[in-house]
Structures are given as C-alpha cells and as structure tokens.
CSV table of C-alpha atoms in Angstrom, one decimal:
chain,number,residue,atom,x,y,z
A,1,MET,CA,314.6,87.4,21.7
A,2,ALA,CA,314.9,84.6,24.3
A,3,GLY,CA,317.3,81.6,23.4
A,4,PRO,CA,316.4,77.9,23.8
A,5,GLY,CA,316.7,78.1,27.5
A,6,PHE,CA,318.9,77.0,30.5
A,7,ALA,CA,321.0,73.9,31.1
A,8,VAL,CA,321.4,73.3,34.9
A,9,LEU,CA,324.6,71.3,35.6
A,10,ASP,CA,325.8,69.5,38.6
A,11,PHE,CA,328.9,67.5,39.1
A,12,GLU,CA,329.9,65.1,41.9
A,13,THR,CA,333.7,64.8,42.1
A,14,THR,CA,336.5,63.0,43.9
A,15,GLY,CA,337.6,66.4,45.5
A,16,LEU,CA,337.8,70.1,45.2
A,17,PHE,CA,340.7,70.7,42.8
A,18,PRO,CA,340.1,70.1,39.1
A,19,GLY,CA,343.5,71.5,38.2
A,20,GLY,CA,345.2,68.7,40.2
A,21,HIS,CA,344.2,65.0,40.1
A,22,ASP,CA,340.5,65.4,41.1
A,23,ARG,CA,338.0,64.2,38.6
A,24,VAL,CA,334.2,64.2,37.9
A,25,VAL,CA,332.4,61.0,39.0
A,26,GLU,CA,328.8,61.9,38.2
A,27,VAL,CA,327.1,64.5,36.1
A,28,ALA,CA,323.5,65.6,35.7
A,29,VAL,CA,321.9,68.0,33.3
A,30,VAL,CA,318.4,69.4,33.6
A,31,HIS,CA,317.0,71.7,30.7
A,32,VAL,CA,314.7,74.5,31.8
A,33,ASN,CA,313.0,76.8,29.4
A,34,ASP,CA,312.8,80.6,29.5
A,35,SER,CA,309.7,80.6,31.7
A,36,GLY,CA,311.3,78.3,34.3
A,37,ARG,CA,309.7,75.0,33.4
A,38,VAL,CA,311.8,71.7,33.4
A,39,THR,CA,311.9,70.2,29.9
A,40,GLY,CA,314.4,67.3,30.1
A,41,ARG,CA,316.8,65.5,32.5
A,42,TRP,CA,319.9,63.4,31.9
A,43,GLU,CA,322.5,61.8,34.3
A,44,THR,CA,325.3,59.4,34.3
A,45,LEU,CA,328.1,58.1,36.5
A,46,VAL,CA,331.6,58.8,35.2
A,47,ASN,CA,334.6,56.5,35.6
A,48,PRO,CA,337.4,58.8,36.8
A,49,GLN,CA,340.1,56.2,36.3
A,50,ARG,CA,341.3,56.8,39.8
A,51,ASP,CA,340.0,56.4,43.4
A,52,LEU,CA,336.6,58.0,44.2
A,53,GLY,CA,337.8,60.3,47.1
A,54,ALA,CA,335.3,61.1,49.7
A,55,GLN,CA,332.9,58.3,49.1
A,56,HIS,CA,331.0,59.1,52.3
A,57,ILE,CA,329.9,62.3,50.7
A,58,HIS,CA,328.8,61.3,47.3
A,59,GLY,CA,327.8,57.6,48.1
A,60,ILE,CA,329.3,56.2,44.9
A,61,ARG,CA,331.2,52.9,45.1
A,62,SER,CA,334.0,51.8,42.9
A,63,ALA,CA,331.9,48.8,41.8
A,64,ASP,CA,329.2,51.4,40.5
A,65,ILE,CA,331.7,53.0,38.1
A,66,LEU,CA,333.7,50.1,36.7
A,67,ASP,CA,331.5,49.9,33.6
A,68,ALA,CA,330.5,53.6,33.6
A,69,PRO,CA,331.8,55.8,30.7
A,70,THR,CA,334.8,58.0,31.0
A,71,PHE,CA,334.4,61.8,30.7
A,72,ALA,CA,335.9,61.7,27.3
A,73,ALA,CA,333.1,59.3,26.2
A,74,ILE,CA,330.3,61.5,27.5
A,75,ALA,CA,331.9,64.8,26.5
A,76,PRO,CA,330.4,65.1,22.9
A,77,HIS,CA,326.9,64.5,24.3
A,78,LEU,CA,327.4,66.8,27.2
A,79,VAL,CA,328.5,69.6,25.0
A,80,ASP,CA,325.3,69.1,22.9
A,81,LEU,CA,323.2,69.4,26.0
A,82,LEU,CA,325.0,72.6,27.1
A,83,GLY,CA,325.5,74.3,23.8
A,84,GLY,CA,323.3,77.3,23.0
A,85,ARG,CA,322.0,77.4,26.6
A,86,VAL,CA,322.8,79.4,29.7
A,87,LEU,CA,324.8,77.2,32.0
A,88,VAL,CA,323.3,77.3,35.5
A,89,ALA,CA,324.8,75.8,38.7
A,90,HIS,CA,324.7,76.4,42.4
A,91,ASN,CA,328.3,77.7,43.1
A,92,ALA,CA,328.8,77.8,39.4
A,93,SER,CA,332.5,78.6,39.5
A,94,PHE,CA,333.1,75.1,40.9
A,95,ASP,CA,331.3,73.3,38.2
A,96,LEU,CA,332.7,75.5,35.5
A,97,ARG,CA,336.2,74.8,36.6
A,98,PHE,CA,335.7,71.0,36.5
A,99,LEU,CA,333.9,71.3,33.2
A,100,LEU,CA,336.7,73.1,31.5
A,101,ALA,CA,339.4,70.8,33.0
A,102,GLU,CA,337.6,67.7,32.0
A,103,LEU,CA,337.0,69.0,28.4
A,104,ALA,CA,340.7,69.9,28.2
A,105,ARG,CA,341.6,66.3,29.2
A,106,SER,CA,339.1,65.0,26.6
A,107,GLY,CA,340.9,66.4,23.6
A,108,TYR,CA,339.9,70.0,23.6
A,109,PRO,CA,343.0,71.9,24.8
A,110,GLN,CA,341.3,75.2,24.0
A,111,ALA,CA,338.7,74.7,26.7
A,112,SER,CA,340.2,77.2,29.0
A,113,ALA,CA,339.5,79.9,26.5
A,114,LEU,CA,335.8,79.1,26.3
A,115,ASP,CA,333.6,82.0,27.2
A,116,ILE,CA,330.5,80.2,28.7
A,117,GLU,CA,327.5,82.2,29.5
A,118,HIS,CA,326.4,81.2,33.0
A,119,LEU,CA,324.4,82.0,36.1
A,120,CYS,CA,325.0,81.0,39.7
A,121,THR,CA,321.9,80.4,41.8
A,122,MET,CA,324.1,80.8,44.9
A,123,GLN,CA,325.1,84.3,43.9
A,124,LEU,CA,321.6,85.1,42.8
A,125,ALA,CA,320.3,84.3,46.3
A,126,ARG,CA,321.6,87.7,47.5
A,127,ASP,CA,319.0,89.3,45.2
A,128,PHE,CA,316.1,86.9,45.5
A,129,ILE,CA,316.3,85.7,49.1
A,130,PRO,CA,318.3,88.3,51.0
A,131,GLY,CA,319.2,87.1,54.5
A,132,ALA,CA,319.0,83.4,53.7
A,133,GLY,CA,322.0,81.1,53.8
A,134,ARG,CA,323.9,80.5,50.6
A,135,SER,CA,324.1,76.7,50.7
A,136,LEU,CA,321.7,74.8,48.3
A,137,ALA,CA,320.0,73.4,51.3
A,138,ASP,CA,319.3,76.9,52.7
A,139,CYS,CA,318.1,78.3,49.4
A,140,CYS,CA,315.8,75.3,48.7
A,141,ALA,CA,314.4,75.6,52.3
A,142,ALA,CA,313.4,79.2,51.6
A,143,PHE,CA,311.2,78.0,48.8
A,144,ASP,CA,310.2,74.6,50.5
A,145,ILE,CA,312.1,72.7,47.6
A,146,ASP,CA,312.7,69.0,48.5
A,147,LEU,CA,316.4,68.2,48.7
A,148,GLU,CA,316.4,64.7,50.0
A,149,ASN,CA,319.5,62.6,49.0
A,150,ALA,CA,321.7,65.7,48.4
A,151,HIS,CA,325.1,65.0,46.9
A,152,ARG,CA,323.6,63.0,44.1
A,153,ALA,CA,324.1,64.9,40.8
A,154,SER,CA,320.4,64.4,39.6
A,155,VAL,CA,319.0,65.5,43.0
A,156,ASP,CA,321.2,68.6,43.2
A,157,ALA,CA,320.7,69.6,39.6
A,158,SER,CA,316.8,69.1,39.8
A,159,ALA,CA,316.7,71.1,43.0
A,160,THR,CA,318.8,73.9,41.4
A,161,ALA,CA,316.4,73.8,38.4
A,162,ARG,CA,313.4,74.3,40.7
A,163,LEU,CA,315.3,77.1,42.5
A,164,LEU,CA,316.0,78.8,39.2
A,165,GLY,CA,312.3,78.5,38.3
A,166,GLU,CA,311.4,80.2,41.6
A,167,TYR,CA,313.9,83.0,40.9
A,168,ILE,CA,312.3,83.5,37.4
A,169,ALA,CA,308.8,83.6,38.8
A,170,ALA,CA,309.8,86.0,41.5
A,171,SER,CA,311.6,88.4,39.2
A,172,GLU,CA,309.8,91.6,38.2
A,173,GLY,CA,311.3,91.9,34.8
A,174,SER,CA,312.9,89.5,32.3
A,175,GLU,CA,315.9,91.5,31.2
A,176,LEU,CA,318.4,89.4,33.3
A,177,TRP,CA,317.1,86.2,31.9
A,178,ASN,CA,316.6,87.3,28.3
A,179,ASP,CA,320.0,89.0,28.0
A,180,SER,CA,321.7,86.0,29.3
A,181,LEU,CA,319.8,83.7,27.0
A,182,ASP,CA,320.6,85.8,24.0
A,183,ARG,CA,324.4,85.9,24.8
A,184,ALA,CA,324.3,82.1,25.1
A,185,LEU,CA,323.2,81.7,21.6
A,186,ASP,CA,326.4,83.5,20.4
A,187,ALA,CA,328.8,81.2,22.4
A,188,VAL,CA,331.1,78.9,20.5
A,189,TRP,CA,331.4,75.4,21.9
A,190,PRO,CA,333.9,72.8,20.8
A,191,VAL,CA,332.9,70.2,18.2
A,192,LEU,CA,333.7,66.8,19.5
A,193,SER,CA,333.0,63.7,17.4
A,194,LYS,CA,330.4,61.3,18.7
A,195,GLN,CA,330.8,57.5,18.2
A,196,THR,CA,327.7,56.5,20.1
A,197,VAL,CA,324.3,58.1,20.9
A,198,LEU,CA,323.6,59.5,24.2
A,199,ASP,CA,321.3,56.7,25.6
A,200,GLU,CA,323.9,54.1,24.7
A,201,VAL,CA,326.8,55.6,26.7
A,202,TRP,CA,325.2,57.5,29.7
A,203,ARG,CA,324.6,55.2,32.7
A,204,ALA,CA,322.5,56.3,35.6
A,205,ARG,CA,323.5,55.3,39.1
A,206,GLU,CA,320.9,52.6,39.6
A,207,ALA,CA,321.5,51.0,36.1
A,208,THR,CA,325.3,50.8,36.7
A,209,ALA,CA,325.0,49.5,40.3
A,210,ALA,CA,322.6,46.8,39.3
A,211,SER,CA,324.8,45.6,36.5
A,212,SER,CA,327.8,45.2,38.9
A,213,ASN,CA,326.0,43.0,41.4
A,214,THR,CA,328.4,40.5,42.7
A,215,SER,CA,326.0,38.2,44.4
A,216,THR,CA,325.3,36.5,41.0
A,217,PHE,CA,328.9,35.5,40.3
A,218,LEU,CA,328.1,31.7,40.9
A,219,GLN,CA,325.7,31.9,37.8
A,220,ARG,CA,328.7,33.0,35.7
A,221,ILE,CA,330.7,29.8,36.5
A,222,ALA,CA,330.3,27.2,33.9
A,223,ASP,CA,328.4,24.0,34.7
A,224,LYS,CA,331.1,21.6,33.4
A,225,LEU,CA,330.3,18.0,32.5
A,226,PRO,CA,332.5,16.1,32.8
A,227,GLU,CA,334.5,18.0,35.5
A,228,PHE,CA,338.2,17.8,35.7
A,229,GLY,CA,339.0,19.6,38.9
A,230,GLY,CA,340.1,17.4,41.9
A,231,PRO,CA,341.1,18.0,45.6
A,232,ALA,CA,344.1,20.2,44.8
A,233,GLU,CA,341.9,22.5,42.6
A,234,HIS,CA,339.3,22.6,45.4
A,235,GLN,CA,341.9,23.8,47.9
A,236,ASN,CA,343.1,26.5,45.3
A,237,TYR,CA,339.6,27.7,45.0
A,238,TRP,CA,339.1,27.7,48.8
A,239,ALA,CA,342.3,29.6,49.3
A,240,LEU,CA,341.2,32.4,46.9
A,241,LEU,CA,337.7,32.4,48.5
A,242,ASP,CA,339.2,32.8,51.9
A,243,GLN,CA,341.3,35.6,50.7
A,244,CYS,CA,338.4,37.4,49.0
A,245,LEU,CA,336.2,37.2,52.2
A,246,LEU,CA,338.7,38.5,54.6
A,247,ASP,CA,336.9,41.9,54.8
A,248,ARG,CA,333.4,40.2,54.5
A,249,GLN,CA,332.9,42.0,51.3
A,250,LEU,CA,333.1,40.6,47.8
A,251,SER,CA,334.3,43.1,45.3
A,252,VAL,CA,333.7,43.0,41.7
A,253,HIS,CA,337.4,42.4,41.0
A,254,GLU,CA,337.3,39.5,43.5
A,255,ALA,CA,334.1,38.0,42.1
A,256,ASN,CA,335.6,38.1,38.7
A,257,ALA,CA,338.7,36.5,40.0
A,258,LEU,CA,336.7,33.6,41.5
A,259,VAL,CA,334.8,33.0,38.2
A,260,ARG,CA,338.2,33.0,36.3
A,261,LEU,CA,339.8,30.6,38.7
A,262,ALA,CA,337.0,28.2,38.6
A,263,ASP,CA,337.2,28.1,34.8
A,264,GLU,CA,341.0,27.8,34.9
A,265,LEU,CA,340.7,24.9,37.5
A,266,SER,CA,337.9,23.2,35.5
A,267,ILE,CA,335.6,23.0,38.5
A,268,SER,CA,331.9,23.3,38.0
A,269,ARG,CA,329.2,25.6,39.5
A,270,SER,CA,327.8,22.8,41.5
A,271,THR,CA,331.2,21.9,43.0
A,272,CYS,CA,331.7,25.6,43.8
A,273,GLU,CA,328.4,25.6,45.6
A,274,ARG,CA,329.5,22.6,47.7
A,275,LEU,CA,332.8,24.2,48.4
A,276,HIS,CA,331.0,27.4,49.6
A,277,ILE,CA,328.8,25.3,52.0
A,278,GLU,CA,331.8,23.6,53.4
A,279,TYR,CA,333.6,27.0,53.8
A,280,PHE,CA,330.6,28.4,55.6
A,281,GLU,CA,330.5,25.3,58.0
A,282,ALA,CA,334.2,25.9,58.8
A,283,VAL,CA,333.4,29.6,59.7
A,284,VAL,CA,330.6,28.2,61.9
A,285,ASN,CA,333.0,25.9,63.7
A,286,VAL,CA,335.3,28.9,64.4
A,287,ALA,CA,332.4,31.0,65.7
A,288,TRP,CA,331.4,28.1,68.1
A,289,ALA,CA,334.9,27.2,69.2
A,290,ASP,CA,334.4,28.8,72.6
A,291,GLY,CA,330.9,27.4,73.1
A,292,VAL,CA,329.2,30.8,72.8
A,293,LEU,CA,327.8,32.6,69.7
A,294,THR,CA,327.6,36.3,70.1
A,295,LEU,CA,325.5,38.8,68.3
A,296,ASP,CA,328.5,40.0,66.4
A,297,GLU,CA,329.3,36.5,65.4
A,298,ILE,CA,325.8,35.9,64.2
A,299,ALA,CA,326.0,39.1,62.1
A,300,ASP,CA,329.3,37.7,60.6
A,301,LEU,CA,327.9,34.4,59.8
A,302,THR,CA,325.0,36.1,58.1
A,303,ALA,CA,327.3,38.3,56.1
A,304,VAL,CA,329.3,35.3,54.9
A,305,ALA,CA,326.2,33.2,54.0
A,306,THR,CA,324.9,36.2,51.9
A,307,LEU,CA,328.2,36.7,50.1
A,308,LEU,CA,328.3,32.9,49.3
A,309,GLY,CA,324.7,33.0,48.0
A,310,LEU,CA,323.5,30.5,50.7
A,311,PRO,CA,319.8,30.5,51.7
A,312,ALA,CA,318.7,31.7,55.1
A,313,VAL,CA,318.2,28.1,56.3
A,314,TYR,CA,322.0,27.7,56.6
A,315,VAL,CA,322.2,30.7,59.0
A,316,ALA,CA,319.2,29.3,61.0
A,317,ALA,CA,321.0,26.0,61.5
A,318,ALA,CA,324.3,27.7,62.3
A,319,VAL,CA,322.9,29.6,65.2
A,320,GLU,CA,321.8,26.4,67.0
A,321,PRO,CA,324.3,24.9,69.4
A,322,PRO,CA,326.4,22.2,67.6
A,323,ALA,CA,324.8,19.3,69.5
A,324,LYS,CA,321.3,20.4,68.3
A,325,SER,CA,322.2,21.2,64.7
A,326,VAL,CA,321.0,18.8,62.2
A,327,GLY,CA,322.7,18.2,58.8
A,328,ARG,CA,325.8,20.2,59.5
A,329,HIS,CA,328.8,18.9,57.4
A,330,ALA,CA,331.6,20.8,59.0
A,331,ALA,CA,334.9,21.3,57.4
A,332,PRO,CA,337.7,21.3,60.0
A,333,VAL,CA,339.7,24.4,60.8
A,334,ASP,CA,343.4,24.3,61.8
A,335,ALA,CA,344.9,26.1,64.7
A,336,ASN,CA,345.4,29.3,62.6
A,337,GLY,CA,341.7,29.4,61.5
A,338,SER,CA,342.5,28.1,58.0
A,339,VAL,CA,339.5,26.4,56.3
A,340,GLY,CA,339.7,22.7,55.5
A,341,SER,CA,337.5,19.9,54.3
A,342,GLN,CA,336.5,16.4,55.4
A,343,GLY,CA,338.7,13.4,54.8
A,344,SER,CA,342.2,12.9,53.7
A,345,ALA,CA,341.3,13.6,50.0
A,346,SER,CA,340.8,17.2,50.8
A,347,PRO,CA,343.2,18.4,53.5
A,348,ARG,CA,343.0,22.0,54.8
A,349,VAL,CA,343.5,24.9,52.6
A,350,ALA,CA,347.1,25.6,52.0
A,351,GLY,CA,348.4,29.2,52.3
A,352,ALA,CA,345.4,30.7,54.1
A,353,PHE,CA,346.1,34.4,54.2
A,354,ARG,CA,347.5,36.0,57.4
A,355,LEU,CA,349.9,38.8,58.3
A,356,GLU,CA,353.4,37.9,59.8
A,357,VAL,CA,355.7,40.2,61.7
A,358,GLY,CA,357.7,42.3,59.3
A,359,ASP,CA,355.1,42.2,56.4
A,360,LEU,CA,354.7,45.3,54.3
A,361,VAL,CA,351.4,47.0,54.3
A,362,VAL,CA,350.2,49.9,52.0
A,363,LEU,CA,347.1,52.0,52.7
A,364,THR,CA,345.2,53.9,49.9
A,365,GLY,CA,342.1,56.1,49.9
A,366,ASP,CA,340.2,58.0,52.6
A,367,MET,CA,339.9,55.9,55.7
A,368,ARG,CA,337.7,56.2,58.8
A,369,ARG,CA,340.7,56.3,60.9
A,370,SER,CA,343.6,58.7,60.0
A,371,ARG,CA,346.5,57.3,58.0
A,372,GLU,CA,348.8,58.2,60.9
A,373,ASP,CA,346.8,56.2,63.5
A,374,TRP,CA,346.8,53.1,61.2
A,375,HIS,CA,350.6,53.5,60.6
A,376,ARG,CA,351.2,53.8,64.3
A,377,GLU,CA,349.1,50.6,65.2
A,378,LEU,CA,350.7,48.6,62.3
A,379,GLU,CA,354.2,49.5,63.5
A,380,GLN,CA,353.4,48.7,67.1
A,381,ARG,CA,352.2,45.3,66.0
A,382,GLY,CA,355.5,44.7,64.1
A,383,PHE,CA,354.3,45.4,60.4
A,384,GLU,CA,355.9,47.9,58.1
A,385,PRO,CA,353.6,50.5,56.5
A,386,ARG,CA,355.0,51.7,53.3
A,387,PRO,CA,353.9,54.6,51.0
A,388,ALA,CA,354.3,52.8,47.6
A,389,ILE,CA,353.5,49.4,46.0
A,390,THR,CA,356.3,47.0,45.3
A,391,LYS,CA,356.2,43.3,44.7
A,392,LYS,CA,357.3,42.8,48.2
A,393,VAL,CA,354.1,44.3,49.8
A,394,LYS,CA,352.0,41.7,51.5
A,395,LEU,CA,348.7,43.6,51.9
A,396,VAL,CA,347.0,46.7,50.4
A,397,VAL,CA,344.2,48.3,52.5
A,398,ALA,CA,341.8,50.4,50.5
A,399,SER,CA,338.7,52.4,51.6
A,400,ASP,CA,337.1,50.6,48.7
A,401,PRO,CA,338.5,47.3,47.5
A,402,ASP,CA,337.4,47.9,43.9
A,403,SER,CA,339.3,51.2,44.0
A,404,LEU,CA,340.9,52.4,40.6
A,405,SER,CA,343.7,54.3,42.4
A,406,GLY,CA,347.2,53.8,41.0
A,407,LYS,CA,348.1,51.8,44.1
A,408,ALA,CA,345.2,49.4,43.8
A,409,ARG,CA,345.7,48.9,40.1
A,410,LYS,CA,349.4,48.1,40.7
A,411,ALA,CA,348.5,45.7,43.6
A,412,ARG,CA,346.1,43.7,41.2
A,413,ASP,CA,348.9,43.6,38.6
A,414,TYR,CA,351.2,42.0,41.3
A,415,GLY,CA,348.5,39.7,42.7
A,416,ILE,CA,348.6,41.5,46.1
A,417,THR,CA,345.7,41.0,48.5
A,418,ILE,CA,343.4,44.0,48.8
A,419,VAL,CA,341.0,44.5,51.8
A,420,ASN,CA,339.1,47.3,53.3
A,421,GLU,CA,339.5,48.6,56.8
A,422,ALA,CA,337.2,46.0,58.2
A,423,GLY,CA,339.4,43.3,56.6
A,424,LEU,CA,342.5,44.8,58.2
A,425,GLU,CA,340.8,44.8,61.6
A,426,ARG,CA,339.9,41.2,61.2
A,427,LEU,CA,343.5,40.3,60.4
A,428,LEU,CA,344.9,42.3,63.3
A,429,LYS,CA,342.3,40.6,65.6
A,430,GLY,CA,343.5,37.2,64.5
A,431,PRO,CA,341.5,34.1,63.6
A,432,GLY,CA,338.2,33.1,65.4
C-alpha cells in the first residue's frame, strides 16, 4: 500500500563540504502525493552563523539572514515535513549529506546512522530521459519545465517536484514508487522538541529581506524634544556616517550603529535629516571640485542620496553647475575630502576615515578579485594585508559588510571599519 507521498528537498549552501565548515543557508520542501501531484510547499532562509560563501550563486545577502532562524530552530519542523515520506532531491547524495550533518549539529548525534529512504531525480534521468544531460536544467528542459531563478531553494525544489511528477506519469508500472513509499513508512526519524509552530519560525526570502530594509533607519531614530546634542555630537554622527558610506552601501549593522549613536548622543531625527543633507552637499562639492560632473559621479551622488533617504530633487539640484544651483547649503570639505559644516560652531568632521601607509588590512569572504591580487596591490601601496583580526587592524574588507564570518564578528567587537570591495577601491583611489 502506498505511503503518504514524497518530500522533495532542496538546500542552498555556503559551499560543497558539509563535513567541514559549510552550512545550509536556505531550505525548501515540496510535498508530492503518490500520483505526482504537489500538495504543499514550505521554504525558509537559514542563518548559518558564518559567512555565506558564494553569494553570486545563491543570491542571498547577509542582511537577509540576520533575523532568519538557525538550522537547529527549523530542524523539528523539517523532520516533521520529511518523516514518513520518500525524500527526493536532484543529486540527492548532496542534500542528504547536508541534512545529516546539520541534524547532527542540531542535537541529534545519531543522525549519521539514519537510513533515509530516498530517490534521486538526477540518477533516475538515465531511465526516463536517456541521452539527456544530468543537470536539473537539462532534465527540466526535456519536459519543458520552467527553471527561472535557479539556485533558489523553492525554485529548484518546485522544478524537481514537477520532474518527479513527469517520471511518475511516464512510468509503465508503479512498483518503484510504491515499494519506496512503503519503506519510507518504516523509517525511524529523530524526535526533536518544538518550541514554536512552523509558521512562526520559517522565514521565506522576501519576508526576511523586507524586514531588514536599511532605508528606513531614520524612522527608528527618536524625535527628541528637547534635544541635548550639540556641534560636537553632530561631528561624531557625521564621522560615523562618513565611515558607513565609504563603500556606498549601508549594511544592517551600520544602520543599527547609526540609530544607536543618535540615541547615545541625544540628537533627534530632524537633526539627523539636516546632517544628512549637509553631508550630501559636501559630497556634491567634492564631485564638482574640478568643474566637471561625470556620469560615474552622478551615479555616485544618486547612490548617496538614496542611502540617506533624500528625495530625487536633491540629486536634480546637485547635477546643475554650482552657479545655477538654487538653495544649496554646502558643507565645506577639507583637503582630505573630510566632510564639514558651515560656521565656526560646526568645524569639519574630525577623524574622517582614510588609510595611511603601514595600516593593517584583512580580507574575508569570496571576492571578485583574487585574494592574491588584492594582497599584491595593498603591499605595493604600502599597506600590510594580514590573515587574522587583531586590535591593530585598521580595515576589514568583506564581500558582504553584514558578513557573519568570524573575522567580521571580531572586527565589530573591536570597532574596526568594515567595507566591501567597492569601498576598498574608493579608499585606494583617494578623496574626490
């Protein structure tokens, strides 16, 4: 007699080696009944508590997984979704290895001894579509199954579920499926305690990404009345803002740091908005310093305005030559490109970030350029690339500034500036 059906599983991971330090970053499960019809879908991002590896493949940002559950948190619900069913995956040995490794880390050391009934749609392709390729894309193409946005767990799992349905429909007999379904009913899965229901802990990619939107950080700053912050506090806020925008990206950690600092300095949201405008005007002055505004500089001004939450009218005014611009309240910039403000009450920002010859620099994560290339250039410019974080390190360069790698976490503990590759390129290029 046929069992309850199949559970199609797909993982997105930080790499290929579950026995080492690679971890699951996204999981999707699709239930399919014994006739090949989809009966349910679930997906969630997973916080791997380390860097995300090849982000250009799975497209997941560190900001997306900061509030996502750990694998240990989803494990009880995942086991419920898989239990009593035949596990199906494309290249099932890969997903099985990660599943067993993650279960072992989640408090089930006997996971390696589990005998999980499973089928592999990649292996089954030899029987159902002989001569076709073995990749998921090749197999789906043979049946005209859509695989747009591949390397997203829900997309790959749904495509694999449809592929399974085509195999079932094309099979001449049902012994393969029924025998496997019956064996799955006898499999013993671990019993893991659940503290929450599935809908409360699983976080799909869009939901988590939306919750980590940094563009609304100004709304989280208190509107203090009366306000106690003065010129010195304004400079401190400017200095952190300048540091956060070095790479023209505002990470979740940086947005949180700006909110905390505004609260600690007792400066209000309206004051922060004014400081943002003056900071933007300082960037505009730098861009116009040579009397020419290039397309790259316009793109840069647009990026800064967007990060600061400024409306498009500020960019429109900024691209006009200074003599024609109306209502520009420019903040002066010193010879090093440091942001300042008008009047003696608010002198230029002290301690604007820059690299000096001899500074120690650490790189972490997968870069566009090879680590060797970056180290060579840094050394040629007089800086010292280092493999590990110490309090003497001046800068950490991460493929993703919100990275949860050990290096990035330690850098935040020490208050070390973190930028992405674009930020490093800007620092090496110099002000202006």
